[in-house]
mmCIF file of C-alpha atoms and ligand atoms in Angstrom:
data_model
loop_
_atom_site.group_PDB
_atom_site.id
_atom_site.type_symbol
_atom_site.label_atom_id
_atom_site.label_comp_id
_atom_site.label_asym_id
_atom_site.label_seq_id
_atom_site.Cartn_x
_atom_site.Cartn_y
_atom_site.Cartn_z
ATOM 1 C CA MET A 1 3.312 -4.710 10.687
ATOM 2 C CA ILE A 2 2.294 -6.769 7.998
ATOM 3 C CA ASN A 3 1.494 -10.406 9.117
ATOM 4 C CA LYS A 4 1.409 -12.304 6.001
ATOM 5 C CA PRO A 5 3.782 -12.915 3.183
ATOM 6 C CA THR A 6 3.869 -10.486 0.249
ATOM 7 C CA SER A 7 5.636 -10.859 -3.154
ATOM 8 C CA VAL A 8 7.525 -7.717 -4.372
ATOM 9 C CA TRP A 9 9.411 -6.734 -7.340
ATOM 10 C CA ILE A 10 11.823 -3.710 -6.729
ATOM 11 C CA ASP A 11 12.784 -1.337 -9.615
ATOM 12 C CA THR A 12 15.637 1.005 -8.377
ATOM 13 C CA ASP A 13 18.651 3.085 -9.436
ATOM 14 C CA PRO A 14 21.090 2.626 -6.444
ATOM 15 C CA GLY A 15 22.021 5.176 -5.064
ATOM 16 C CA ASN A 16 22.655 5.404 -1.198
ATOM 17 C CA ASP A 17 19.155 5.324 -0.353
ATOM 18 C CA ASP A 18 18.066 2.685 -2.616
ATOM 19 C CA MET A 19 20.796 0.572 -1.035
ATOM 20 C CA MET A 20 19.111 1.073 2.362
ATOM 21 C CA ALA A 21 15.670 0.474 1.066
ATOM 22 C CA ILE A 22 16.761 -2.930 -0.487
ATOM 23 C CA LEU A 23 18.594 -3.835 2.761
ATOM 24 C CA LEU A 24 15.537 -3.034 4.854
ATOM 25 C CA LEU A 25 13.514 -5.632 2.943
ATOM 26 C CA ALA A 26 16.246 -8.246 2.079
ATOM 27 C CA GLN A 27 16.104 -10.357 5.044
ATOM 28 C CA ASN A 28 12.497 -9.822 6.135
ATOM 29 C CA SER A 29 10.864 -13.372 6.309
ATOM 30 C CA LEU A 30 7.522 -11.839 5.100
ATOM 31 C CA VAL A 31 8.735 -10.369 2.046
ATOM 32 C CA ASN A 32 9.419 -12.425 -0.931
ATOM 33 C CA ILE A 33 11.567 -10.482 -3.573
ATOM 34 C CA LEU A 34 10.799 -11.911 -6.735
ATOM 35 C CA GLY A 35 13.280 -9.842 -8.739
ATOM 36 C CA VAL A 36 15.107 -6.497 -8.924
ATOM 37 C CA SER A 37 15.383 -4.374 -12.164
ATOM 38 C CA THR A 38 17.462 -1.368 -12.501
ATOM 39 C CA VAL A 39 16.781 1.984 -14.344
ATOM 40 C CA PHE A 40 19.291 4.847 -15.130
ATOM 41 C CA GLY A 41 18.900 7.659 -12.501
ATOM 42 C CA ASN A 42 21.118 8.480 -9.730
ATOM 43 C CA THR A 43 24.017 7.505 -12.282
ATOM 44 C CA SER A 44 24.279 5.634 -15.404
ATOM 45 C CA LEU A 45 22.426 2.121 -16.095
ATOM 46 C CA PRO A 46 25.885 0.249 -16.153
ATOM 47 C CA LYS A 47 26.876 1.697 -12.705
ATOM 48 C CA VAL A 48 23.487 1.374 -10.986
ATOM 49 C CA THR A 49 23.344 -2.185 -12.169
ATOM 50 C CA ARG A 50 26.772 -2.910 -10.908
ATOM 51 C CA ASN A 51 25.719 -1.326 -7.514
ATOM 52 C CA ALA A 52 22.645 -3.333 -7.266
ATOM 53 C CA LYS A 53 24.522 -6.418 -7.568
ATOM 54 C CA PHE A 54 26.833 -5.133 -4.786
ATOM 55 C CA ILE A 55 23.925 -4.583 -2.466
ATOM 56 C CA LEU A 56 22.422 -8.028 -3.393
ATOM 57 C CA ASP A 57 25.819 -9.697 -2.479
ATOM 58 C CA LEU A 58 26.270 -7.542 0.513
ATOM 59 C CA ALA A 59 22.546 -8.704 1.686
ATOM 60 C CA LYS A 60 23.528 -12.335 0.921
ATOM 61 C CA ARG A 61 20.728 -12.393 -1.576
ATOM 62 C CA ASN A 62 22.412 -13.265 -4.836
ATOM 63 C CA ASP A 63 19.540 -15.632 -5.250
ATOM 64 C CA ILE A 64 17.432 -12.671 -6.231
ATOM 65 C CA PRO A 65 17.421 -12.325 -10.070
ATOM 66 C CA LEU A 66 18.765 -8.948 -11.274
ATOM 67 C CA PHE A 67 17.957 -7.430 -14.599
ATOM 68 C CA ALA A 68 19.018 -4.067 -16.328
ATOM 69 C CA GLY A 69 16.258 -1.921 -17.577
ATOM 70 C CA ALA A 70 16.119 1.326 -19.275
ATOM 71 C CA GLU A 71 19.317 3.182 -20.126
ATOM 72 C CA GLN A 72 17.374 6.614 -21.075
ATOM 73 C CA PRO A 73 14.335 8.545 -20.414
ATOM 74 C CA LEU A 74 11.494 8.219 -22.753
ATOM 75 C CA ILE A 75 12.199 11.627 -24.334
ATOM 76 C CA ARG A 76 14.142 14.086 -22.411
ATOM 77 C CA ASP A 77 17.931 13.951 -22.145
ATOM 78 C CA GLN A 78 19.598 12.022 -19.380
ATOM 79 C CA ILE A 79 20.545 13.701 -15.985
ATOM 80 C CA CYS A 80 22.243 12.316 -12.939
ATOM 81 C CA ALA A 81 22.049 13.069 -9.234
ATOM 82 C CA ASP A 82 24.482 15.351 -7.180
ATOM 83 C CA ILE A 83 24.231 13.653 -3.822
ATOM 84 C CA HIS A 84 25.091 9.884 -4.507
ATOM 85 C CA GLY A 85 28.718 10.611 -5.940
ATOM 86 C CA GLU A 86 30.303 9.649 -9.092
ATOM 87 C CA SER A 87 29.857 6.020 -8.686
ATOM 88 C CA GLY A 88 26.432 6.317 -7.246
ATOM 89 C CA LEU A 89 27.703 4.484 -3.941
ATOM 90 C CA ASP A 90 30.685 6.453 -3.185
ATOM 91 C CA GLY A 91 32.749 5.331 -0.092
ATOM 92 C CA VAL A 92 33.023 1.563 -0.859
ATOM 93 C CA THR A 93 35.166 -0.179 -3.620
ATOM 94 C CA LEU A 94 32.740 -1.603 -6.370
ATOM 95 C CA VAL A 95 34.260 -4.248 -8.636
ATOM 96 C CA GLU A 96 33.614 -3.494 -12.253
ATOM 97 C CA GLU A 97 31.536 -5.989 -13.949
ATOM 98 C CA ASP A 98 29.762 -6.008 -17.019
ATOM 99 C CA LEU A 99 26.159 -6.698 -16.268
ATOM 100 C CA MET A 100 24.673 -4.817 -18.816
ATOM 101 C CA VAL A 101 22.272 -6.187 -20.926
ATOM 102 C CA ALA A 102 19.689 -2.967 -21.269
ATOM 103 C CA ASP A 103 16.043 -3.747 -21.343
ATOM 104 C CA LYS A 104 16.174 -7.078 -20.130
ATOM 105 C CA ALA A 105 14.116 -6.144 -17.289
ATOM 106 C CA GLN A 106 10.889 -5.756 -19.305
ATOM 107 C CA GLU A 107 10.820 -9.610 -20.179
ATOM 108 C CA ALA A 108 11.606 -10.523 -16.639
ATOM 109 C CA ILE A 109 8.937 -8.377 -14.801
ATOM 110 C CA ILE A 110 6.356 -9.485 -17.524
ATOM 111 C CA LYS A 111 7.186 -13.139 -16.739
ATOM 112 C CA ALA A 112 7.003 -12.476 -12.876
ATOM 113 C CA LEU A 113 3.655 -10.941 -13.283
ATOM 114 C CA GLU A 114 2.488 -13.692 -15.553
ATOM 115 C CA ASP A 115 3.768 -16.494 -13.209
ATOM 116 C CA ALA A 116 2.824 -15.185 -9.781
ATOM 117 C CA GLU A 117 -0.148 -16.964 -8.233
ATOM 118 C CA GLU A 118 -1.325 -13.885 -6.552
ATOM 119 C CA PRO A 119 -0.927 -10.125 -7.788
ATOM 120 C CA ILE A 120 2.368 -8.567 -6.835
ATOM 121 C CA THR A 121 3.498 -5.516 -5.314
ATOM 122 C CA ILE A 122 6.050 -3.226 -7.356
ATOM 123 C CA LEU A 123 8.104 -0.843 -5.458
ATOM 124 C CA ALA A 124 9.529 1.878 -7.843
ATOM 125 C CA LEU A 125 12.492 3.678 -6.217
ATOM 126 C CA GLY A 126 13.937 5.500 -9.314
ATOM 127 C CA PRO A 127 12.815 7.125 -12.650
ATOM 128 C CA LEU A 128 9.496 5.534 -13.876
ATOM 129 C CA THR A 129 10.829 4.601 -17.285
ATOM 130 C CA ASN A 130 10.679 0.834 -16.811
ATOM 131 C CA ILE A 131 7.167 0.907 -15.256
ATOM 132 C CA ALA A 132 5.962 3.206 -17.986
ATOM 133 C CA LYS A 133 7.116 1.026 -20.780
ATOM 134 C CA LEU A 134 5.904 -2.014 -18.957
ATOM 135 C CA PHE A 135 2.164 -0.734 -18.776
ATOM 136 C CA THR A 136 2.135 0.976 -22.112
ATOM 137 C CA THR A 137 3.338 -2.584 -23.786
ATOM 138 C CA ARG A 138 1.304 -4.796 -21.572
ATOM 139 C CA PRO A 139 -1.775 -3.030 -20.171
ATOM 140 C CA ASP A 140 -3.391 -6.457 -19.636
ATOM 141 C CA LEU A 141 -0.843 -7.078 -16.760
ATOM 142 C CA ILE A 142 -2.302 -4.197 -14.751
ATOM 143 C CA SER A 143 -4.731 -6.715 -12.943
ATOM 144 C CA ARG A 144 -1.502 -8.597 -11.858
ATOM 145 C CA VAL A 145 -0.404 -5.703 -9.749
ATOM 146 C CA GLN A 146 -1.609 -5.548 -6.244
ATOM 147 C CA ARG A 147 -0.186 -2.106 -5.719
ATOM 148 C CA LEU A 148 2.525 0.103 -7.347
ATOM 149 C CA VAL A 149 4.445 1.828 -4.466
ATOM 150 C CA ILE A 150 6.308 4.908 -5.938
ATOM 151 C CA MET A 151 9.056 7.208 -4.417
ATOM 152 C CA GLY A 152 8.517 10.502 -6.094
ATOM 153 C CA GLY A 153 7.219 13.828 -6.511
ATOM 154 C CA ALA A 154 6.660 16.780 -4.273
ATOM 155 C CA ILE A 155 3.009 17.871 -3.375
ATOM 156 C CA THR A 156 3.239 20.866 -1.109
ATOM 157 C CA VAL A 157 6.975 21.203 -0.475
ATOM 158 C CA PRO A 158 9.823 22.428 -2.948
ATOM 159 C CA GLY A 159 11.492 20.216 -5.182
ATOM 160 C CA ASN A 160 14.886 18.685 -4.565
ATOM 161 C CA LYS A 161 16.207 18.797 -7.970
ATOM 162 C CA ASN A 162 15.262 22.193 -8.850
ATOM 163 C CA ARG A 163 12.624 24.735 -7.311
ATOM 164 C CA VAL A 164 9.597 22.474 -8.060
ATOM 165 C CA ALA A 165 10.677 19.212 -9.258
ATOM 166 C CA GLU A 166 11.511 15.934 -7.279
ATOM 167 C CA PHE A 167 14.392 14.108 -8.742
ATOM 168 C CA ASN A 168 12.887 10.599 -9.783
ATOM 169 C CA VAL A 169 10.197 12.462 -11.484
ATOM 170 C CA PHE A 170 12.495 14.958 -13.239
ATOM 171 C CA CYS A 171 14.547 12.323 -14.565
ATOM 172 C CA ASP A 172 11.627 11.152 -16.812
ATOM 173 C CA PRO A 173 8.518 13.335 -16.467
ATOM 174 C CA GLU A 174 6.651 11.832 -19.445
ATOM 175 C CA ALA A 175 7.161 8.339 -17.849
ATOM 176 C CA ALA A 176 5.848 9.483 -14.523
ATOM 177 C CA GLU A 177 2.940 11.169 -16.192
ATOM 178 C CA SER A 178 2.173 7.906 -17.986
ATOM 179 C CA VAL A 179 2.323 5.872 -14.885
ATOM 180 C CA PHE A 180 0.232 8.267 -12.780
ATOM 181 C CA ASN A 181 -2.530 8.051 -15.532
ATOM 182 C CA THR A 182 -2.480 4.268 -15.446
ATOM 183 C CA ILE A 183 -5.560 2.958 -13.689
ATOM 184 C CA ILE A 184 -3.683 0.804 -10.932
ATOM 185 C CA PRO A 185 -3.789 0.987 -6.997
ATOM 186 C CA LYS A 186 -0.835 3.337 -6.143
ATOM 187 C CA THR A 187 0.659 4.961 -3.125
ATOM 188 C CA LEU A 188 3.265 7.623 -3.900
ATOM 189 C CA ILE A 189 5.740 8.609 -1.148
ATOM 190 C CA PRO A 190 6.624 12.379 -2.240
ATOM 191 C CA LEU A 191 9.275 14.313 -0.725
ATOM 192 C CA ASP A 192 6.637 15.977 1.804
ATOM 193 C CA PRO A 193 6.872 13.145 4.600
ATOM 194 C CA CYS A 194 10.501 12.406 3.764
ATOM 195 C CA THR A 195 12.419 15.773 4.192
ATOM 196 C CA SER A 196 12.381 15.668 7.937
ATOM 197 C CA VAL A 197 13.400 12.268 8.378
ATOM 198 C CA VAL A 198 17.008 11.405 8.844
ATOM 199 C CA LEU A 199 19.285 8.893 10.127
ATOM 200 C CA THR A 200 21.581 10.800 12.453
ATOM 201 C CA ASP A 201 25.421 10.422 13.172
ATOM 202 C CA ARG A 202 24.342 8.889 16.565
ATOM 203 C CA ASP A 203 21.982 6.255 14.583
ATOM 204 C CA ILE A 204 24.814 5.463 12.399
ATOM 205 C CA ALA A 205 27.286 5.042 15.207
ATOM 206 C CA SER A 206 25.101 2.634 16.838
ATOM 207 C CA LEU A 207 25.435 0.183 13.736
ATOM 208 C CA PRO A 208 27.650 -2.833 14.522
ATOM 209 C CA ASN A 209 31.143 -2.622 12.973
ATOM 210 C CA ARG A 210 30.580 -5.779 11.118
ATOM 211 C CA THR A 211 29.882 -6.330 7.424
ATOM 212 C CA VAL A 212 26.671 -4.487 6.767
ATOM 213 C CA GLY A 213 27.013 -1.752 9.508
ATOM 214 C CA THR A 214 30.616 -0.922 8.402
ATOM 215 C CA THR A 215 29.552 -0.790 4.743
ATOM 216 C CA LEU A 216 26.999 1.692 5.557
ATOM 217 C CA LYS A 217 29.167 3.661 7.651
ATOM 218 C CA ARG A 218 31.495 3.929 4.679
ATOM 219 C CA ILE A 219 28.875 5.238 2.003
ATOM 220 C CA LEU A 220 26.992 7.286 4.399
ATOM 221 C CA LYS A 221 29.911 9.632 5.028
ATOM 222 C CA PRO A 222 30.080 11.152 1.676
ATOM 223 C CA TYR A 223 26.254 10.922 1.293
ATOM 224 C CA ILE A 224 25.852 13.151 4.377
ATOM 225 C CA GLU A 225 28.392 15.495 3.189
ATOM 226 C CA ASN A 226 26.585 15.821 -0.114
ATOM 227 C CA ILE A 227 23.391 16.196 1.522
ATOM 228 C CA CYS A 228 24.558 19.037 3.694
ATOM 229 C CA ILE A 229 25.876 20.761 0.394
ATOM 230 C CA PHE A 230 22.913 20.228 -1.761
ATOM 231 C CA GLU A 231 19.878 20.042 0.519
ATOM 232 C CA GLY A 232 21.113 22.070 3.589
ATOM 233 C CA VAL A 233 20.072 19.233 5.890
ATOM 234 C CA GLN A 234 22.042 17.555 8.500
ATOM 235 C CA GLY A 235 21.987 13.524 8.406
ATOM 236 C CA ALA A 236 21.213 10.702 5.853
ATOM 237 C CA LEU A 237 17.702 11.499 4.046
ATOM 238 C CA MET A 238 15.940 8.225 3.686
ATOM 239 C CA TYR A 239 13.500 8.603 0.590
ATOM 240 C CA ASP A 240 13.674 5.254 -0.818
ATOM 241 C CA PRO A 241 13.875 3.248 2.807
ATOM 242 C CA ILE A 242 10.627 5.158 3.769
ATOM 243 C CA ALA A 243 8.878 4.005 0.466
ATOM 244 C CA ALA A 244 10.148 0.428 1.338
ATOM 245 C CA TYR A 245 9.016 0.711 4.997
ATOM 246 C CA TYR A 246 5.397 1.399 3.657
ATOM 247 C CA LEU A 247 5.293 -2.330 2.530
ATOM 248 C CA LEU A 248 6.262 -3.505 5.996
ATOM 249 C CA ASN A 249 4.239 -1.250 8.054
ATOM 250 C CA PRO A 250 1.451 0.541 6.115
ATOM 251 C CA ALA A 251 -0.197 1.457 9.498
ATOM 252 C CA ALA A 252 2.804 3.865 10.231
ATOM 253 C CA PHE A 253 1.809 6.020 7.595
ATOM 254 C CA THR A 254 -1.041 8.681 6.737
ATOM 255 C CA THR A 255 -2.193 8.665 3.175
ATOM 256 C CA VAL A 256 -4.700 11.044 1.531
ATOM 257 C CA PRO A 257 -6.227 10.142 -1.870
ATOM 258 C CA MET A 258 -5.386 12.528 -4.608
ATOM 259 C CA ASP A 259 -5.519 13.170 -8.229
ATOM 260 C CA VAL A 260 -1.948 13.968 -9.110
ATOM 261 C CA ARG A 261 -0.507 14.726 -12.587
ATOM 262 C CA VAL A 262 3.093 15.844 -13.917
ATOM 263 C CA GLU A 263 3.666 18.928 -15.931
ATOM 264 C CA THR A 264 5.187 17.873 -19.371
ATOM 265 C CA SER A 265 4.241 20.532 -21.612
ATOM 266 C CA SER A 266 6.568 23.207 -20.264
ATOM 267 C CA LYS A 267 10.306 22.608 -20.774
ATOM 268 C CA GLY A 268 11.059 25.483 -18.553
ATOM 269 C CA LEU A 269 10.595 26.176 -14.964
ATOM 270 C CA THR A 270 7.909 23.797 -14.252
ATOM 271 C CA TYR A 271 8.881 20.615 -16.180
ATOM 272 C CA GLY A 272 8.596 17.678 -14.054
ATOM 273 C CA MET A 273 6.464 19.350 -11.339
ATOM 274 C CA THR A 274 3.975 17.022 -9.740
ATOM 275 C CA VAL A 275 0.825 19.008 -9.685
ATOM 276 C CA ALA A 276 -2.070 17.571 -7.215
ATOM 277 C CA GLU A 277 -5.550 18.720 -7.406
ATOM 278 C CA ARG A 278 -5.885 20.094 -3.807
ATOM 279 C CA ARG A 279 -9.320 21.913 -4.178
ATOM 280 C CA ILE A 280 -12.389 20.510 -2.729
ATOM 281 C CA ILE A 281 -14.280 20.280 -5.866
ATOM 282 C CA ALA A 282 -17.587 18.295 -6.565
ATOM 283 C CA GLU A 283 -16.301 15.747 -8.881
ATOM 284 C CA ARG A 284 -13.132 14.456 -7.551
ATOM 285 C CA VAL A 285 -11.266 11.731 -9.317
ATOM 286 C CA PHE A 286 -8.358 10.260 -7.358
ATOM 287 C CA ASN A 287 -5.668 8.502 -9.152
ATOM 288 C CA MET A 288 -3.432 7.566 -6.231
ATOM 289 C CA ASP A 289 -3.016 7.462 -2.291
ATOM 290 C CA VAL A 290 -0.461 10.014 -1.091
ATOM 291 C CA VAL A 291 1.639 9.716 1.973
ATOM 292 C CA THR A 292 1.470 12.838 3.895
ATOM 293 C CA GLU A 293 3.139 11.634 7.135
ATOM 294 C CA VAL A 294 5.210 8.879 8.583
ATOM 295 C CA ASP A 295 5.882 7.810 11.890
ATOM 296 C CA ALA A 296 9.718 8.722 11.940
ATOM 297 C CA LYS A 297 10.474 7.120 15.010
ATOM 298 C CA GLN A 298 9.023 3.736 14.347
ATOM 299 C CA PHE A 299 10.632 3.804 10.760
ATOM 300 C CA ILE A 300 13.922 4.662 11.982
ATOM 301 C CA SER A 301 14.060 1.895 14.733
ATOM 302 C CA ALA A 302 12.741 -0.638 12.330
ATOM 303 C CA PHE A 303 15.509 0.323 9.893
ATOM 304 C CA LEU A 304 18.356 0.038 12.590
ATOM 305 C CA ALA A 305 17.020 -3.291 13.835
ATOM 306 C CA ALA A 306 16.872 -4.801 10.405
ATOM 307 C CA ILE A 307 20.568 -3.649 9.788
ATOM 308 C CA LYS A 308 21.551 -5.211 13.177
ATOM 309 C CA GLU A 309 19.738 -8.234 12.591
ATOM 310 C CA MET A 310 21.523 -8.833 9.145
ATOM 311 C CA ASP A 311 24.790 -8.321 10.939
ATOM 312 C CA LYS A 312 24.129 -11.012 13.562
ATOM 313 C CA CYS A 313 24.816 -13.686 10.962
ATOM 314 C CA ASP A 314 28.452 -12.318 11.243
ATOM 315 C CA GLU A 315 28.645 -12.971 14.764
HETATM 316 C C1 BDR B 401 14.881 10.116 -5.009
HETATM 317 O O1 BDR B 401 15.902 10.575 -5.850
HETATM 318 C C2 BDR B 401 16.951 9.741 -5.774
HETATM 319 O O2 BDR B 401 18.246 10.488 -5.687
HETATM 320 C C3 BDR B 401 16.875 8.897 -4.346
HETATM 321 O O3 BDR B 401 17.518 7.537 -4.574
HETATM 322 C C4 BDR B 401 15.282 8.951 -4.439
HETATM 323 O O4 BDR B 401 14.936 7.852 -4.998
HETATM 324 C C5 BDR B 401 14.603 11.094 -4.048
HETATM 325 O O5 BDR B 401 14.173 12.478 -4.625
HETATM 326 CA CA1 CA B 402 16.202 5.951 -5.997
#
C-alpha cells in the first residue's frame, strides 16, 4: 500500500467500471484527485459527463473539478460500448444536466500540470483522445507527469470489442498509438490480468444497503446481465477499478517492461490491435510497463472495504 500522498488526474468515460474506479479512490486520504476529465467512449460525451457528475455527487466529492473533453476520436468514426447500457450507467435515475462544454479539459489538465508542486499521476480509463491531444499540443508538459496509468489493450488474450481489439484502444487507435509512442513513464493494465477478476453476486450482496452500496447494487445488475451476454462471464468485470488499484497498491501487481504499439494502418480485422514485441531480441527498447498479474483477492477486499467505509458516513 502507498504510504505517502499522491496527486492524480482522472480521465474517464463512465461507465459502470469507471464509476467503481472513481469510488475506490474518492475517499482515500492518500489520493489527492486534482480533477476529472471526460472523454466519449462507453457512451456519448454529454452522457459520460453527466455520469461523472453523478459519481462525484455520490462520493460526496463535488469539490473535485469536472471538465468535458473530446467528443470524437481523432480520425475514426465514434463507436459506443455494449455492456454499459444506453445511459452508460443503467439502473439508476440520472438527472439530465447540461455540463457540456467540450474540450475544456485540455486547458484544465494543462493548468493542473503547470501548477502542481510535484509531477502528477494521470489515470486514463477511457479512449486516449484527451491524452494524445494533450501531449501533442504540449510535449513540454511530459516532465510534469509522474506516471501515466492506462487501462487498455490486450497483449496475449483476445479483444473484448472484436477478436483482437480492446474497447478503449479500438475507440481511438490513432490516439492510443500516439500516446504509446510518447516518452513518458507508463503502466498499461490490459485485458490480460482483468478478464479473470470479477465482483461476484456474493461480494455485491455483502455491500451495505446504504447510499453507495444500494446504488452499486442497482447499476451492477444490468452490467452483470450484459457481461454475461457479451463476454460470457458471470460477475462484474473490474477493468478500470483494477487500474485505479494500481495507484493504491502497486506491490499487488506483476509488471513486465514491453514495447507495445497499436495497429492503425489496417482498417480491417486488426485495426486497433495492441501489438507487443514479445521476442527476446538483442536491442530491446521498452515503451511501458505492462501488468501481467494482479492479486485478485487483495484487490476485491480493498474495493469492498472502500465502499463499506464510504457508507459508514450514512450510519
Ligand atoms: C474498458 O472498456 C470500457 O468499456 C470499460 O470502461 C473499460 O475502460 C475495458 O475494455
Ligand atoms: Ca472506462
